[in-house]
Short mmCIF file of C-alpha atoms in Angstrom, two decimals:
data_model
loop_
_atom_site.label_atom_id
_atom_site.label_comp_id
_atom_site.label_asym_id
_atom_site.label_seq_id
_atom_site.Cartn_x
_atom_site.Cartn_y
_atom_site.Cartn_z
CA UNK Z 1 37.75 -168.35 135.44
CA UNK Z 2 37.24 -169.75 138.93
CA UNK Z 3 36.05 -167.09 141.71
CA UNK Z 4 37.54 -166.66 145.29
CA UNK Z 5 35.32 -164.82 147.34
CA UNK Z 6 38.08 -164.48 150.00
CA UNK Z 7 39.62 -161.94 147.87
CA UNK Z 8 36.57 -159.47 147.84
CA UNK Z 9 36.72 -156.83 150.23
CA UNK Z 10 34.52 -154.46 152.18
CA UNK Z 11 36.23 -151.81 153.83
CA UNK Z 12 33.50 -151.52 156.78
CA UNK Z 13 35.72 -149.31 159.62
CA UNK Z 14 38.70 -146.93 159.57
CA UNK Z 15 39.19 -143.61 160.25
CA UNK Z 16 40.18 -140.30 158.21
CA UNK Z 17 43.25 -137.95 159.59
CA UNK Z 18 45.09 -134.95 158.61
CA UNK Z 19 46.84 -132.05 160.04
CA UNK Z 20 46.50 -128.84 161.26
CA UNK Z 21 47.67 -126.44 158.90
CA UNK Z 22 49.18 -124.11 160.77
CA UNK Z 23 51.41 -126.31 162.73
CA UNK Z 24 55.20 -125.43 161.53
CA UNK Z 25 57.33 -128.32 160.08
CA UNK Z 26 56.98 -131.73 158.31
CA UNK Z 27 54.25 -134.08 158.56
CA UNK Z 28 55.97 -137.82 158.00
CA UNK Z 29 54.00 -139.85 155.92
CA UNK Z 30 52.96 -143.20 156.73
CA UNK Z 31 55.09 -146.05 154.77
CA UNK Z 32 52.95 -148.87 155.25
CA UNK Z 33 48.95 -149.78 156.25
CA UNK Z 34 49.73 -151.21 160.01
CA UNK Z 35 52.14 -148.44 161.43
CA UNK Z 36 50.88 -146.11 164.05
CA UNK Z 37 50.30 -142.36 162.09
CA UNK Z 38 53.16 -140.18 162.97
CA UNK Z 39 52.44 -137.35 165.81
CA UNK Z 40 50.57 -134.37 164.05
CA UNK Z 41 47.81 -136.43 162.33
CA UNK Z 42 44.24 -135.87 163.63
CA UNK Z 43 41.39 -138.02 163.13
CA UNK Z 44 38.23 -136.09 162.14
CA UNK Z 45 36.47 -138.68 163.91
CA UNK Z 46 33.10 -140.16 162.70
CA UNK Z 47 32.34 -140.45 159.21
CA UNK Z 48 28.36 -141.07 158.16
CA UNK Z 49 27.53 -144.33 157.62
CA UNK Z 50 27.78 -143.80 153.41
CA UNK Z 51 31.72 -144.09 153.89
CA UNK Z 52 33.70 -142.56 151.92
CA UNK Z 53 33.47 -142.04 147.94
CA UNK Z 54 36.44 -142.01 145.59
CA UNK Z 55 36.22 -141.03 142.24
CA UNK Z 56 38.96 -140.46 139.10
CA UNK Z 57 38.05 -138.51 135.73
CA UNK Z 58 40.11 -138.20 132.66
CA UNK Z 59 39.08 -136.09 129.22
CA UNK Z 60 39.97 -137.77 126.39
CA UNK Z 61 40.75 -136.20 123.34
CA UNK Z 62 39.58 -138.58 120.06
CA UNK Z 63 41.57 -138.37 116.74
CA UNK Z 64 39.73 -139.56 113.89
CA UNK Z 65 41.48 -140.40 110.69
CA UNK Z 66 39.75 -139.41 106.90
CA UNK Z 67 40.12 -143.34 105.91
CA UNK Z 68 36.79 -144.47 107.12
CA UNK Z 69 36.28 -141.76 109.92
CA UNK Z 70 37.78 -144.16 112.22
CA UNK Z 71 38.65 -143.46 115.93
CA UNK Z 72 42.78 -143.60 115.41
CA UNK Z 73 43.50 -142.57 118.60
CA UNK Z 74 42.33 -141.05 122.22
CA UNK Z 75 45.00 -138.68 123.74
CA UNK Z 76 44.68 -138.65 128.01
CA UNK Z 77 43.50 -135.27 128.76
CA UNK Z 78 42.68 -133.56 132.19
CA UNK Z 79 43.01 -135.75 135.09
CA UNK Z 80 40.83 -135.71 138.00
CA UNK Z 81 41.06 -137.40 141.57
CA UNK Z 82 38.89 -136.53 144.84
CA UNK Z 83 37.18 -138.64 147.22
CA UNK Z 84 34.02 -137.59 148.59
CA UNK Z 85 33.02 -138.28 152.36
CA UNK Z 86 30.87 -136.63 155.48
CA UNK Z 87 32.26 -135.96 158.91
CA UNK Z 88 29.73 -136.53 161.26
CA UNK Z 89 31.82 -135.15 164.53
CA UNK Z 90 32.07 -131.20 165.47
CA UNK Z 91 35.43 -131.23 166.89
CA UNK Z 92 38.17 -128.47 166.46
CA UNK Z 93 39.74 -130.15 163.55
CA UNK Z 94 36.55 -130.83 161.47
CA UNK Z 95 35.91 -126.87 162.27
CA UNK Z 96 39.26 -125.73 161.13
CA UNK Z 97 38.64 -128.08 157.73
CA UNK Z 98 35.30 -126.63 157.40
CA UNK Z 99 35.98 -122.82 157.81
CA UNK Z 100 40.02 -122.33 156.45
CA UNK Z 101 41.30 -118.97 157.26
CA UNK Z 102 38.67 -118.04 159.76
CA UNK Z 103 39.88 -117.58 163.25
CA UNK Z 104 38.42 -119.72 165.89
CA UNK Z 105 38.93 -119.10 169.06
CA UNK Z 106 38.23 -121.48 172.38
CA UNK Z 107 36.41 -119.65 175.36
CA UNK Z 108 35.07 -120.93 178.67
CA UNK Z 109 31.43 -122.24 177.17
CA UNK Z 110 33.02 -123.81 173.78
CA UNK Z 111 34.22 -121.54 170.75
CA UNK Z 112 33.67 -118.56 168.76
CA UNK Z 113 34.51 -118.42 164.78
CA UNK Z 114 35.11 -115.05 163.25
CA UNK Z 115 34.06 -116.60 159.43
CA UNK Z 116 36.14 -115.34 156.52
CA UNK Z 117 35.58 -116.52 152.76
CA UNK Z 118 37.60 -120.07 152.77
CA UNK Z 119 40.95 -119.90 151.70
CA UNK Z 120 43.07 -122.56 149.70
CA UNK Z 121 44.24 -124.95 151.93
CA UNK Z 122 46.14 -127.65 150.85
CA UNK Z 123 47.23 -130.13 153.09
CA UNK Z 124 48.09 -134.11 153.46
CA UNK Z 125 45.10 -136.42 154.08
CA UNK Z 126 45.31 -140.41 155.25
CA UNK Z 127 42.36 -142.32 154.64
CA UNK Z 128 42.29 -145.85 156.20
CA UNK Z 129 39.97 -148.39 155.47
CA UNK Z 130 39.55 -151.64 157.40
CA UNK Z 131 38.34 -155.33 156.83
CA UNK Z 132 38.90 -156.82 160.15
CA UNK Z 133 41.68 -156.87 161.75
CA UNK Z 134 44.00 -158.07 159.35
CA UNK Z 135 42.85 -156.31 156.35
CA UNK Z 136 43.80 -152.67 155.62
CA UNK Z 137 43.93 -150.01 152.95
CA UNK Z 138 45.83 -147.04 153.68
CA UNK Z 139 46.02 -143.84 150.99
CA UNK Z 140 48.47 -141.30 151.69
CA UNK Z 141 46.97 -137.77 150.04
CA UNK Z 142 50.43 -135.75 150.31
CA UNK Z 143 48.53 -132.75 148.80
CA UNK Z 144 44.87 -132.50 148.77
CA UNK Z 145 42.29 -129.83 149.95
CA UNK Z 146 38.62 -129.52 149.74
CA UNK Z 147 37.42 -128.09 146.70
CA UNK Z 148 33.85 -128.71 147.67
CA UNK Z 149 31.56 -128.57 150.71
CA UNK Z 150 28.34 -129.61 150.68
CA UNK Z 151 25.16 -128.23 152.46
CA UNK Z 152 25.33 -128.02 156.53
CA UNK Z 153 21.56 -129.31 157.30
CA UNK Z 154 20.32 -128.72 161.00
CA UNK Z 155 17.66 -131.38 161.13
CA UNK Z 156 15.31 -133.03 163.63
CA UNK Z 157 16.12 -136.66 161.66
CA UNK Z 158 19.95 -136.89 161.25
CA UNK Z 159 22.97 -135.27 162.80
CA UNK Z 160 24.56 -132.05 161.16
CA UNK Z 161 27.67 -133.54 159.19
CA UNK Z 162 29.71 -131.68 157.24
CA UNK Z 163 30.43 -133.78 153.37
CA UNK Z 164 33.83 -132.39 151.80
CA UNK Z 165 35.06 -133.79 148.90
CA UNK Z 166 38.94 -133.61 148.74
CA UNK Z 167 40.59 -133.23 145.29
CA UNK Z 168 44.22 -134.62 145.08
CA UNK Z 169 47.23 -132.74 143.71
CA UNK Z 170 50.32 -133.88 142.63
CA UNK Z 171 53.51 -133.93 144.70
CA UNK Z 172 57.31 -133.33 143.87
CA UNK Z 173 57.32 -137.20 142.38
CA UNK Z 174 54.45 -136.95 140.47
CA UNK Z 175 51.92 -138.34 142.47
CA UNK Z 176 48.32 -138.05 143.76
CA UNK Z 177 47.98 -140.77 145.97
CA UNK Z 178 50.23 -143.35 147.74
CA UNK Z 179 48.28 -146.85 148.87
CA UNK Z 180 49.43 -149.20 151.20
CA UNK Z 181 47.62 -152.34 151.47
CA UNK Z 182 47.53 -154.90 154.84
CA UNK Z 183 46.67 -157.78 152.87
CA UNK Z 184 48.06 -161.43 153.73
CA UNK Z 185 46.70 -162.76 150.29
CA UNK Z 186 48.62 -159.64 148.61
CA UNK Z 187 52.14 -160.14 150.17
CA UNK Z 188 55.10 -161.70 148.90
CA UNK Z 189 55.14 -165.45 149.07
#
């Protein structure tokens, strides 16, 4: 099997968005990897320099059979899919991802946040990865929240970042995820 190393790719840049959750109506999701974001997505601006983590988990079930004890069969179980990142930016919408259901409140020196346990908050998510500028991977999360936040470290060596992992749900089709590629060696010919 011959290799091509211009197919490998290394998704260096990009950006992660999503929406305030409060804001009434629809949020249009993007169609393709090159088209501007429609108005209402906000980036959460800088991610740390380990990128952004995705991850998928299924249970299997195994059937053995008496004849031998053989594995027959594995029936899909439980399906899991969450990608795991750290937003290195303290901005209004990495705040309102970070503490759902709390009220924050600008004032004349910055903000205040009256904390409250987080609540579910389930909203769309775009991550966009970048090779270049000609290579692009777009995934459109239409429902996704984070189901896990990790440890807020104050530190005289690294800036405070705030690592979420968001866990995918299915939407009215079915589901999780939606990727668009930018990809001249993927197109139609």
């Amino acid at each position: 099997m011959a290799v091509d190393t211009d197919l490998m790719r290394a998704y260096t840049d990009g950006a992660v968005y999503t929406h305030d959750r409060t804001t009434p109506g629809t949020i249009t999701p993007p169609t393709n990897a090159s088209t501007a974001l429609a108005a209402g997505f906000l980036a959460i601006g800088a991610v740390s320099s380990d990128g952004i983590t995705e991850a998928t988990s299924q249970d299997r079930t195994d059937v053995f059979i008496w004849q031998g004890n053989a594995l027959a069969k594995r029936i899909p179980g439980q399906f899991t899919k969450t990608w795991t990142f750290a937003a290195a930016e303290t901005n209004l919408t990495t705040l309102g991802v970070q503490f759902p259901g709390s009220t924050i409140t600008r004032t004349a020196e910055g903000l205040t946040i009256a904390e409250k346990p987080p609540v579910t908050d389930v909203r769309s998510w775009v991550l966009h990865g970048m090779e270049g500028e000609d290579r692009a991977l777009r995934i459109y999360l239409p429902k996704a929240e984070v189901t896990e936040r990790g440890d807020v470290v104050w530190s005289s060596e690294n800036v405070t970042v705030y690592e979420w992992t968001l866990s995918a749900y299915v939407d009215g089709s079915g589901n999780v995820a939606y990727r668009h590629y930018l990809d001249e060696d993927l197109a139609t010919p």
